[in-house]
GROMACS .gro file of C-alpha atoms in nm:
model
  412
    1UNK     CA    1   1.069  -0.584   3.369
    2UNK     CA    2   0.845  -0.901   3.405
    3UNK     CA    3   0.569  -0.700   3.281
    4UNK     CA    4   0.787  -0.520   2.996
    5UNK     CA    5   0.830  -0.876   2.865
    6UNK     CA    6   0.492  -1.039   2.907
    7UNK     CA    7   0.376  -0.716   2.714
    8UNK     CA    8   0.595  -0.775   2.386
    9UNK     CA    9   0.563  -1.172   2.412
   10UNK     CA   10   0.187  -1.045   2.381
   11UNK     CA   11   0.190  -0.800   2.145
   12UNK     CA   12   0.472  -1.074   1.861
   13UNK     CA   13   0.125  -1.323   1.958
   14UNK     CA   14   0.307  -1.584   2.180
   15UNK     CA   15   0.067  -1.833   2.380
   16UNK     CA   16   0.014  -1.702   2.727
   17UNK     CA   17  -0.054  -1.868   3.032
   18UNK     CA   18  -0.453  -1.881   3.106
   19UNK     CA   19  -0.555  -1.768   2.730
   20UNK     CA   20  -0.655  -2.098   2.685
   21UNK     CA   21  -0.584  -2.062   2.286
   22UNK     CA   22  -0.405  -2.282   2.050
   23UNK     CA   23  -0.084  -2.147   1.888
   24UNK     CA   24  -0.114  -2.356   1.574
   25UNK     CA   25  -0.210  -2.249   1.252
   26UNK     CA   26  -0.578  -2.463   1.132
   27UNK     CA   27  -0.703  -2.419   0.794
   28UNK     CA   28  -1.054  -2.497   0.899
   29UNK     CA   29  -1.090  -2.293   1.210
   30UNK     CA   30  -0.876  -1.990   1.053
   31UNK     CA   31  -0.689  -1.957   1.306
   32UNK     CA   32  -0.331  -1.831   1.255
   33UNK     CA   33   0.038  -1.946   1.351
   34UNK     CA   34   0.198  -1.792   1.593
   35UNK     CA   35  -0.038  -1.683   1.822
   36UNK     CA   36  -0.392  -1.655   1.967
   37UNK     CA   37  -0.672  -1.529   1.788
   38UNK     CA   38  -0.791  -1.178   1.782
   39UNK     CA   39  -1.030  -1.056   1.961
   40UNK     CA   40  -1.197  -0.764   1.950
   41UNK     CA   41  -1.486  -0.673   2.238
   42UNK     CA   42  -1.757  -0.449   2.136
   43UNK     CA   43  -1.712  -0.103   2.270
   44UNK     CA   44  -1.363  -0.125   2.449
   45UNK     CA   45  -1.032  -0.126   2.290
   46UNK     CA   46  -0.873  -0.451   2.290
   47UNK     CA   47  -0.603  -0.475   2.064
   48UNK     CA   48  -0.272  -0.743   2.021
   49UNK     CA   49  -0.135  -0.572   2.294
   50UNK     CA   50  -0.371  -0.652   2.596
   51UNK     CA   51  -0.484  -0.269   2.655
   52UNK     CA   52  -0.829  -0.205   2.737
   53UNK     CA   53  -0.951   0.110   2.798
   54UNK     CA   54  -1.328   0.317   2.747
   55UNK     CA   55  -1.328   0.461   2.386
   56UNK     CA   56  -1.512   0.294   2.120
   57UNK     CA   57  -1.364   0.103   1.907
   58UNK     CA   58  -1.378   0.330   1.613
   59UNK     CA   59  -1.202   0.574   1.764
   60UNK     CA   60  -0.899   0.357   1.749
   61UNK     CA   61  -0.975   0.204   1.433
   62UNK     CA   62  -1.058   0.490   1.219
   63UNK     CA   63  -1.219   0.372   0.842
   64UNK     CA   64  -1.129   0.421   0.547
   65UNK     CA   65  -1.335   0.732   0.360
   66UNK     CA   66  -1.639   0.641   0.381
   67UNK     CA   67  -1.717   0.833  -0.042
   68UNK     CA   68  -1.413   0.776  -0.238
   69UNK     CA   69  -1.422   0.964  -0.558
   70UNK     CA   70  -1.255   0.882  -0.873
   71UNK     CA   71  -0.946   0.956  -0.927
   72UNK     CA   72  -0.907   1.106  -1.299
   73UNK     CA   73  -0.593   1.206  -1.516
   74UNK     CA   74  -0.684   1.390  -1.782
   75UNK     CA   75  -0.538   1.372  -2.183
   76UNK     CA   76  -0.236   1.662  -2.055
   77UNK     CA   77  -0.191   1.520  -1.709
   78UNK     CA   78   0.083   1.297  -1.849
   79UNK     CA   79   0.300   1.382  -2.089
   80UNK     CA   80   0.363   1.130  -2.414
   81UNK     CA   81   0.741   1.116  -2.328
   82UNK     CA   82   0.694   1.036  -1.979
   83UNK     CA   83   0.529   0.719  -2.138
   84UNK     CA   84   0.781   0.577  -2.327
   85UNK     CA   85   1.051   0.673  -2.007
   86UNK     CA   86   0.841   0.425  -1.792
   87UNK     CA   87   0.885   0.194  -2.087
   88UNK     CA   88   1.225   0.243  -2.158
   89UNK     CA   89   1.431   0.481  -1.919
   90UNK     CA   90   1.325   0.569  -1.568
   91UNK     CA   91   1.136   0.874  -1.408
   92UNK     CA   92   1.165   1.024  -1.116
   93UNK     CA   93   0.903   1.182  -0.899
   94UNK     CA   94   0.774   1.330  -0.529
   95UNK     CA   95   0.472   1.129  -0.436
   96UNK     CA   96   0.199   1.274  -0.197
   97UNK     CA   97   0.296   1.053   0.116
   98UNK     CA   98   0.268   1.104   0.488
   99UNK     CA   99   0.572   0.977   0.671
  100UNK     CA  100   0.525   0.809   1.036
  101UNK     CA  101   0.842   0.692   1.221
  102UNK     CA  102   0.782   0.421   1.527
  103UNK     CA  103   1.074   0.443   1.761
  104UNK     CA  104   1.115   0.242   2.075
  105UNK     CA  105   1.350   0.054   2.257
  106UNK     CA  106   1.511  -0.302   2.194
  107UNK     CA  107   1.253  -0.510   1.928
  108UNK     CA  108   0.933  -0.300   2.095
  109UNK     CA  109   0.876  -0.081   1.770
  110UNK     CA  110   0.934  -0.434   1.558
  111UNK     CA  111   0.723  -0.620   1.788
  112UNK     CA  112   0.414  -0.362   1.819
  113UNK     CA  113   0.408  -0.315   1.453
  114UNK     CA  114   0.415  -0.663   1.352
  115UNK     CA  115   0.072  -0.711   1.527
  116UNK     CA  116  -0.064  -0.411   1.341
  117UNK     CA  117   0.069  -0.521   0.965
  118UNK     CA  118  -0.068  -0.704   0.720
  119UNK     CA  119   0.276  -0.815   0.609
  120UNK     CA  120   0.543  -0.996   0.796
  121UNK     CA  121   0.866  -0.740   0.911
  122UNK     CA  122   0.923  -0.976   1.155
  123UNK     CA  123   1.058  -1.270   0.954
  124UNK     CA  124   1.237  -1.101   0.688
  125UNK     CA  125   1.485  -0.917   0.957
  126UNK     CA  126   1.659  -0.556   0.967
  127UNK     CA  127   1.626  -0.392   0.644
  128UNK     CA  128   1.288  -0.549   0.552
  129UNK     CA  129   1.057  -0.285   0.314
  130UNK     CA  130   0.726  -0.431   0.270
  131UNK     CA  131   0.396  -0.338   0.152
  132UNK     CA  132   0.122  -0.376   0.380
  133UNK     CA  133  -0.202  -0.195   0.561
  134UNK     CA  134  -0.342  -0.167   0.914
  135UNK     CA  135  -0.698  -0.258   0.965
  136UNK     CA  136  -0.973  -0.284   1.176
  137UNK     CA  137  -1.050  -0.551   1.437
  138UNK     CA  138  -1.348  -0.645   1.147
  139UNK     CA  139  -1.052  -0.663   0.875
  140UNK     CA  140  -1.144  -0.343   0.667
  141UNK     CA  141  -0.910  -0.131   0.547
  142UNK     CA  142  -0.789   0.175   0.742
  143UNK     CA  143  -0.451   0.330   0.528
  144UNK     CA  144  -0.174   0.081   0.310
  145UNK     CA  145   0.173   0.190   0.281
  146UNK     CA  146   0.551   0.083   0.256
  147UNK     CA  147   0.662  -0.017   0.606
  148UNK     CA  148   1.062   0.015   0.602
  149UNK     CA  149   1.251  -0.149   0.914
  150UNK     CA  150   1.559  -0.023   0.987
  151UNK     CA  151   1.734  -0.131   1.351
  152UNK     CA  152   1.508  -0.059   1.660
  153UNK     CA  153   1.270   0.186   1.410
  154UNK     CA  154   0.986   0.150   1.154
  155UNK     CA  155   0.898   0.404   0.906
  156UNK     CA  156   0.563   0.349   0.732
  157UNK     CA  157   0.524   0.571   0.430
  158UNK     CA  158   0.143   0.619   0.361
  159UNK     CA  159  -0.081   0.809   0.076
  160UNK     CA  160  -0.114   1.179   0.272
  161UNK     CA  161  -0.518   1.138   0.249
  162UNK     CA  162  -0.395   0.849   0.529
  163UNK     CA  163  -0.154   0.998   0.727
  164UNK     CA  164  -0.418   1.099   1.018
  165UNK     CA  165  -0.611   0.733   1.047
  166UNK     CA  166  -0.205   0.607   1.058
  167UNK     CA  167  -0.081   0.797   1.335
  168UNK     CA  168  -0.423   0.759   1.509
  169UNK     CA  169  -0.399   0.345   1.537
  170UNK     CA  170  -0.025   0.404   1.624
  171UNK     CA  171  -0.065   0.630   1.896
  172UNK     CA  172  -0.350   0.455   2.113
  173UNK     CA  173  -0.262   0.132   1.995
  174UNK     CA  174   0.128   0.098   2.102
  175UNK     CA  175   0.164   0.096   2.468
  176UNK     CA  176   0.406   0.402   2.502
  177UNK     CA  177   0.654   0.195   2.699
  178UNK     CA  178   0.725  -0.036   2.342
  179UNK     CA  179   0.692   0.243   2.171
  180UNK     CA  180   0.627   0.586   2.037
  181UNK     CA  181   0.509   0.719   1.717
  182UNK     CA  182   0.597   1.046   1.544
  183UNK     CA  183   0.557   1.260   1.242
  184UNK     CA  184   0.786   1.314   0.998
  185UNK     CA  185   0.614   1.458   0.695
  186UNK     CA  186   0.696   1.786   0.730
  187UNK     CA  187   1.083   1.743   0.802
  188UNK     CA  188   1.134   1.446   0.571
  189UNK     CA  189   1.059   1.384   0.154
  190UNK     CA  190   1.018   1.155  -0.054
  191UNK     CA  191   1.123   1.069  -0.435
  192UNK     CA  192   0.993   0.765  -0.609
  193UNK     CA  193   1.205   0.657  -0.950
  194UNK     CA  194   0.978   0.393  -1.166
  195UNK     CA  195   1.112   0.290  -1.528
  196UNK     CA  196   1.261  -0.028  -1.701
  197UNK     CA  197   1.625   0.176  -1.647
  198UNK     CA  198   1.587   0.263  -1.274
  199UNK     CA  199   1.851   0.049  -1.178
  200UNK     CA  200   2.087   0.198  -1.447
  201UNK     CA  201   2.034   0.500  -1.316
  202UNK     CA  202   2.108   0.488  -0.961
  203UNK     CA  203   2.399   0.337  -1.050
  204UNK     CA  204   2.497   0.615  -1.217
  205UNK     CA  205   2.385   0.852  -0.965
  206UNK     CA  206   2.592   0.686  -0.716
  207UNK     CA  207   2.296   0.583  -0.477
  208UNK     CA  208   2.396   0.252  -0.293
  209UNK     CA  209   2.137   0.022  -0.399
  210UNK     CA  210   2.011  -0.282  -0.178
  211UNK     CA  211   2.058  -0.628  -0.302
  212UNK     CA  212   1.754  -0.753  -0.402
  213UNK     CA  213   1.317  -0.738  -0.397
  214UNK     CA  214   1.188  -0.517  -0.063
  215UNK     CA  215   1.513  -0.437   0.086
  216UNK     CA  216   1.601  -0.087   0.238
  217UNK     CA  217   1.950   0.016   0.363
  218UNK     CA  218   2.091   0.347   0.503
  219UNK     CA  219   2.350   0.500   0.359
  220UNK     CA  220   2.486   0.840   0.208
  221UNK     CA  221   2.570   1.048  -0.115
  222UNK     CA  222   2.807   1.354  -0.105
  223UNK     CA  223   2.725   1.391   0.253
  224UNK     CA  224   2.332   1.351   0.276
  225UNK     CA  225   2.222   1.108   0.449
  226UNK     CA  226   1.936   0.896   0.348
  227UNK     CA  227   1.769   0.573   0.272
  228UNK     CA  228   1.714   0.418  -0.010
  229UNK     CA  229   1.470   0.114  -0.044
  230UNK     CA  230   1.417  -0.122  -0.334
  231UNK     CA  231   0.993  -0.224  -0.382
  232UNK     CA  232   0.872  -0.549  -0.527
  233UNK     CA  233   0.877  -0.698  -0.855
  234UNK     CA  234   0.496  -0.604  -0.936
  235UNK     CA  235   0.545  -0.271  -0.729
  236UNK     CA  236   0.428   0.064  -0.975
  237UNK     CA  237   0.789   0.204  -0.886
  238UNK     CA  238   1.139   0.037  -0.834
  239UNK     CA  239   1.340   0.244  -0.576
  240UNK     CA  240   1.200   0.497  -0.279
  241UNK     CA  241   1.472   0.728  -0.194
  242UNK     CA  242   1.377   0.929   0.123
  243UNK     CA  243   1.577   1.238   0.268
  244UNK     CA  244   1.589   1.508   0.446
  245UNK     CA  245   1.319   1.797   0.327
  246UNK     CA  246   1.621   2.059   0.259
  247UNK     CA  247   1.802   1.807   0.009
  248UNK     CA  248   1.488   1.691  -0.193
  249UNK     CA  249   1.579   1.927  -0.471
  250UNK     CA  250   1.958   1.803  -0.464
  251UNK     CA  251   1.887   1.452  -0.481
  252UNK     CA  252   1.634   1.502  -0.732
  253UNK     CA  253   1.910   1.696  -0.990
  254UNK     CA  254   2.142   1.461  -0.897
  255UNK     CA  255   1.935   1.151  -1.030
  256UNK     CA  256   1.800   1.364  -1.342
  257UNK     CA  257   2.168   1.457  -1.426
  258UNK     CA  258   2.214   1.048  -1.428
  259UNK     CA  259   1.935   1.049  -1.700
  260UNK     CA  260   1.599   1.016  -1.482
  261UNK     CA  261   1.349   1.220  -1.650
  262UNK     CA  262   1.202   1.444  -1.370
  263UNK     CA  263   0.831   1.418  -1.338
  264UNK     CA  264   0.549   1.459  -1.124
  265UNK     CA  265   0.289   1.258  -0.878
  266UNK     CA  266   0.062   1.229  -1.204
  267UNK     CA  267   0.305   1.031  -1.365
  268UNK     CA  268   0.301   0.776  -1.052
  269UNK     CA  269  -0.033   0.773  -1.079
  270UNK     CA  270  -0.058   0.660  -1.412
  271UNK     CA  271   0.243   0.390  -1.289
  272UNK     CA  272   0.012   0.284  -1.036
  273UNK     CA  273  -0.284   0.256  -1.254
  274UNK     CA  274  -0.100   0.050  -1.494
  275UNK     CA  275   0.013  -0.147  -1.222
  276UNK     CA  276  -0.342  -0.256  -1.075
  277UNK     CA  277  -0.251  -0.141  -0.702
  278UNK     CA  278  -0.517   0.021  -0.492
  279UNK     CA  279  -0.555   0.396  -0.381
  280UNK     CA  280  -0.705   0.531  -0.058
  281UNK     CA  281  -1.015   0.718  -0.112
  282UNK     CA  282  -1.051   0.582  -0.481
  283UNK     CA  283  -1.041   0.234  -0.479
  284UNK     CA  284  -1.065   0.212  -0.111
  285UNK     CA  285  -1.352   0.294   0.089
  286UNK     CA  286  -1.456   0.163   0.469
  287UNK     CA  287  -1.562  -0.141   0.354
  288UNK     CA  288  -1.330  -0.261   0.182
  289UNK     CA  289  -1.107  -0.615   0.281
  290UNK     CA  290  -0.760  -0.699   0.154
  291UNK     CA  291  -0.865  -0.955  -0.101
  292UNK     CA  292  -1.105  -0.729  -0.284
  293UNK     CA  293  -0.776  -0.498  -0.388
  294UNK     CA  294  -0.526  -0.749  -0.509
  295UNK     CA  295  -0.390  -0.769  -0.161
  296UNK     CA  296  -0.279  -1.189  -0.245
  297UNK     CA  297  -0.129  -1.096  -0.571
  298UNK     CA  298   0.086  -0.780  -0.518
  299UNK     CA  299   0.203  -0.930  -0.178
  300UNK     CA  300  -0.003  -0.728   0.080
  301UNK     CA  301  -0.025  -0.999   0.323
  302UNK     CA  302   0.096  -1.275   0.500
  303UNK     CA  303  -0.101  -1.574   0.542
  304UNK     CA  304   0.189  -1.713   0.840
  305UNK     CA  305   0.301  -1.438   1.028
  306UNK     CA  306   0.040  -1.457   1.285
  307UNK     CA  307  -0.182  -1.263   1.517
  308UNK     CA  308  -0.268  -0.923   1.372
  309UNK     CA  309  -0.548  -0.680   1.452
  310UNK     CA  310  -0.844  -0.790   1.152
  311UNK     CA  311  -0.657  -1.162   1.066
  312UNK     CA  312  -0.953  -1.371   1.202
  313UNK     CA  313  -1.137  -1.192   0.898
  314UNK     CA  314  -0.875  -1.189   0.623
  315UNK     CA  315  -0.761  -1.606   0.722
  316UNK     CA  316  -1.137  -1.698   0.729
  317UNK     CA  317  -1.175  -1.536   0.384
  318UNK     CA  318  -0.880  -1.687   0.224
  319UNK     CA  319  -0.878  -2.029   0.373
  320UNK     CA  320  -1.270  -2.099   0.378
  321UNK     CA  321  -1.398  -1.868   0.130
  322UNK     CA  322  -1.403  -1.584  -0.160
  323UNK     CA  323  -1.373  -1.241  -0.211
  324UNK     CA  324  -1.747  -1.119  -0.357
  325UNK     CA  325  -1.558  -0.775  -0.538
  326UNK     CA  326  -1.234  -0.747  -0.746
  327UNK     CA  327  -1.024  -0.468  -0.851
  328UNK     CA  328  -1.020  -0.507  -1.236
  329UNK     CA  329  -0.901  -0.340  -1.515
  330UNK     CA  330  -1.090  -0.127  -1.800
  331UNK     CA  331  -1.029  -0.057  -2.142
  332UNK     CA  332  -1.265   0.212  -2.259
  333UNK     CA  333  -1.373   0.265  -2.659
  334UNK     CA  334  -1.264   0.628  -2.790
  335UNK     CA  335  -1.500   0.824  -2.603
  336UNK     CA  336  -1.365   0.955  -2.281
  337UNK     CA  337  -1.554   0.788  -2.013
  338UNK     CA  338  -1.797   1.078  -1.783
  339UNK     CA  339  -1.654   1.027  -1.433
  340UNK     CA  340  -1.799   1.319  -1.143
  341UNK     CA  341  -1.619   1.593  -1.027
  342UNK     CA  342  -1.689   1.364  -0.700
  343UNK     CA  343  -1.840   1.048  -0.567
  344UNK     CA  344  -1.873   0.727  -0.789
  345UNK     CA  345  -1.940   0.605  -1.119
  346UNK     CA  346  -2.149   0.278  -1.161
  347UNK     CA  347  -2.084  -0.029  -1.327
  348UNK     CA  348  -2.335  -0.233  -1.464
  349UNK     CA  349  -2.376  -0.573  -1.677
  350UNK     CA  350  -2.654  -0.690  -1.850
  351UNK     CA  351  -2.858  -0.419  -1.668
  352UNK     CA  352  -2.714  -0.499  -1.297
  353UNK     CA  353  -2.515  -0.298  -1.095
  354UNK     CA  354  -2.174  -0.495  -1.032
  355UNK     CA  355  -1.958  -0.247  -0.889
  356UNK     CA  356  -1.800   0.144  -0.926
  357UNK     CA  357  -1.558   0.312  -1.129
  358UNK     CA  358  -1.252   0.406  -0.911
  359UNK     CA  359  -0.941   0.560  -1.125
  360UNK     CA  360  -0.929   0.615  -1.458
  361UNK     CA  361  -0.657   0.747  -1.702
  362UNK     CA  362  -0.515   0.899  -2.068
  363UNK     CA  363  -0.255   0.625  -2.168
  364UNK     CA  364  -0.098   0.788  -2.439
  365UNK     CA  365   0.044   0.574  -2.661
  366UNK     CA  366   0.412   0.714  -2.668
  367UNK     CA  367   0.682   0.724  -2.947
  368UNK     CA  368   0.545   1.086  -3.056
  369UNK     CA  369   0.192   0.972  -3.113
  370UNK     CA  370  -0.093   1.196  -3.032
  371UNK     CA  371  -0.297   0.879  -2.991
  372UNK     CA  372  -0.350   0.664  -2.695
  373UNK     CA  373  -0.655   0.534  -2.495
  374UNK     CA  374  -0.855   0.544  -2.181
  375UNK     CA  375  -0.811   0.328  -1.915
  376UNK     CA  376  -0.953   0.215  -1.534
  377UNK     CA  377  -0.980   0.077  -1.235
  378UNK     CA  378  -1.316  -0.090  -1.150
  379UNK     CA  379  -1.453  -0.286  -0.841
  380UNK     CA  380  -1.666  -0.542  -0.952
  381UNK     CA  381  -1.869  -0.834  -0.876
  382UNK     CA  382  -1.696  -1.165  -0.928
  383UNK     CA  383  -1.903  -1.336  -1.142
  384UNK     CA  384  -1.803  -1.032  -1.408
  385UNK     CA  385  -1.535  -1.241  -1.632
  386UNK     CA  386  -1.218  -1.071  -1.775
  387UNK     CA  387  -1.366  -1.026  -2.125
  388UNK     CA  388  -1.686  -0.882  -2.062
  389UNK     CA  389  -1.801  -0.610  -2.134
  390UNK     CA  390  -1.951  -0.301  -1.921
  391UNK     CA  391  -2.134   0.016  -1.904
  392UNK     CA  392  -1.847   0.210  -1.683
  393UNK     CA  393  -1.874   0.594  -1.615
  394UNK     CA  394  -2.134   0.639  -1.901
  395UNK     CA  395  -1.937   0.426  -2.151
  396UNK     CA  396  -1.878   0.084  -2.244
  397UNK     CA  397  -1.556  -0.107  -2.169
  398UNK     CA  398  -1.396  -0.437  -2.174
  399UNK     CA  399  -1.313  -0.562  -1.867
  400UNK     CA  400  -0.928  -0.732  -1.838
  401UNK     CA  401  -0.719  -0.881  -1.571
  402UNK     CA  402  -0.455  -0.657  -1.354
  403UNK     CA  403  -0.188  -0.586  -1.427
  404UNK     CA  404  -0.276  -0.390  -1.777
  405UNK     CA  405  -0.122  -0.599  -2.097
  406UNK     CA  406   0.169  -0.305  -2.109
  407UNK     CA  407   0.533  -0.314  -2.108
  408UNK     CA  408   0.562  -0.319  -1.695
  409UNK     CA  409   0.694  -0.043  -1.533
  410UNK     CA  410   0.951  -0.246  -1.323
  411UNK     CA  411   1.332  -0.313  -1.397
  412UNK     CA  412   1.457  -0.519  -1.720
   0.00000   0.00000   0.00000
């Protein structure tokens, strides 16, 4: 029992005797609140929870894909009308997500996690859904997702490209005594409802809806059982409803009966575009750090929380220093910009490479137009104003802060 405590005390970063370090959170040093530093040693695992053992490092730690390749949506991927329903009704949509429960007894799943997250789902208590990402002891990205905390569980909702690198930090990370990771992909789905008029229509589909920015509560509808959880303000959709596999078709008439208009993953992606939030594989690759993506603004991390496996590298940045590469947005002229079938696109300025195409879009313009205009994503050198203008993909584009200058795709 002794050691069962000593274990979580080390794993939610509490001082412990003969670490010899502070528990105090120093802007100069980078250090964090809550906890001692992180530490990783070169060739053995040694993670928040005090577990060493032989494998490398990066077996624990998988990275991120190490060749993203652009995503694309071509001029039919998304429909006109599906447009002006993210403007002015609501859609609703399965994503492609991976779904990871961690299960263990008392606050051990809570605890264990917490030192894993980017985010806090400590301090915001039971029925906390954040947005966050595990990393590596260096502070790269390994796979982002919702995190949802409900009781003694957490259920982290991924992209499916990182469902694998997910489960593989969870399961020889968590000491199997806190707790124990499983898959629920195949047994459990997802919908995703995005629109100025989500909230309308839940109502009227008689979901319960939480009170309030990145909640998530249980609860039921004519017998099913599910969750339903409520993103942020600057999130590319407004309510994750997830379910049962069998009852993903029900739940999905039931909220297009209410007046959702049904859609598909394209149409999030176009959401998430707008938006200016980060993919796996696109816009992140195994390099990449939190504050390159936008992590600050769309509330990726905590800067309090604590001791988390990659902090040391994400405090130092943010308290003593810069990101080199933002995610920015482009606005291409008429001619559709030349992405590959795979790899990356370059970016250059005034004959320098400054970064790499990562998504780009159709945005039709909506109202029965035929007309719209191509958009993107772009990581690019900081000293690359908002304003300027870039060879991207072949073409030239303007560069412009995130999110895009569009009606937002979040509730009235």
């Amino acid at each position: 029992m002794r050691r069962h405590r000593r274990l979580l005390a080390r794993v939610a970063g509490r001082t412990l005797r003969g670490n010899g370090l502070r528990d105090a959170h120093d802007e100069s040093s980078g250090a964090v609140a809550g906890g001692p530093r992180c530490r990783v040693r070169v060739g053995l695992t040694r993670g928040p929870f005090g577990r060493r053992a032989g494998r490398p490092v990066s077996d624990v730690f998988p990275s991120a894909p190490s060749s993203p390749a652009v995503t694309r949506l071509e001029r039919d991927a998304v429909p006109a009308e599906i447009v002006d329903q993210l403007r002015a009704g609501a859609i609703v949509a399965p994503p492609e997500v991976g779904i990871i429960d961690l299960l263990g007894p008392g606050e051990g799943a809570i605890t264990c996690f917490q030192g894993l997250l980017t985010s806090d789902i400590e301090k915001p208590g039971d029925g906390a859904f954040v947005y966050g990402a595990l990393l590596t002891p260096k502070g790269m990205l390994v796979v982002d997702g919702w995190a949802a905390r409900l009781g003694s569980r957490v259920r982290f909702t991924v992209p499916v490209e990182g469902r694998e690198r997910a489960l593989t930090v969870l399961q020889r990370s968590v000491p199997p005594r806190l707790a124990r990771s499983s898959d629920r992909t195949e047994d459990t789905a997802v919908l995703r409802i995005a629109g100025a008029h989500a909230v309308a229509v839940m109502g009227a589909a008689g979901f319960p809806v939480p009170h309030g920015s990145n909640r998530v509560l249980e609860g039921s509808v004519s017998g099913i059982a599910l969750e339903v959880a409520r993103s942020s303000d600057v999130a590319p959709f407004v309510f994750q409803v997830t379910v049962a596999a069998d009852h993903l078709a029900a739940m999905q008439r039931r909220l297009v009966d209410a007046g959702a208009h049904a859609s598909t993953p394209e149409a999030l992606e176009l959401a998430r575009i707008l938006a200016g939030w980060p993919r796996l594989a696109s816009e992140v690759d195994e390099k990449t750090i939190p504050q390159e993506v936008r992590f600050d603004e769309i509330g990726g991390v905590s800067y309090t929380k604590g001791c988390y496996t990659g902090q040391e590298t994400v405090s130092r940045l943010h308290f003593r220093g810069h990101a080199n590469r933002h995610l920015r947005g482009l606005l291409f002229e008429t001619d559709p910009p030349a992405t590959p079938a795979s790899g990356w696109s370059a970016v250059t300025h005034e004959e320098r490479d400054v970064g790499r195409v990562t998504s780009v879009a159709w945005l039709p313009d909506g109202g029965g137009s035929v007309l719209g205009r191509w958009i993107g994503l772009a990581i690019v050198r900081r000293e690359v104003p908002p304003g300027a203008i870039v060879r991207a993909a072949g073409r030239e584009a303007r560069v412009v802060e995130l999110p895009f200058d569009a009606p937002r795709v979040a509730p009235a």
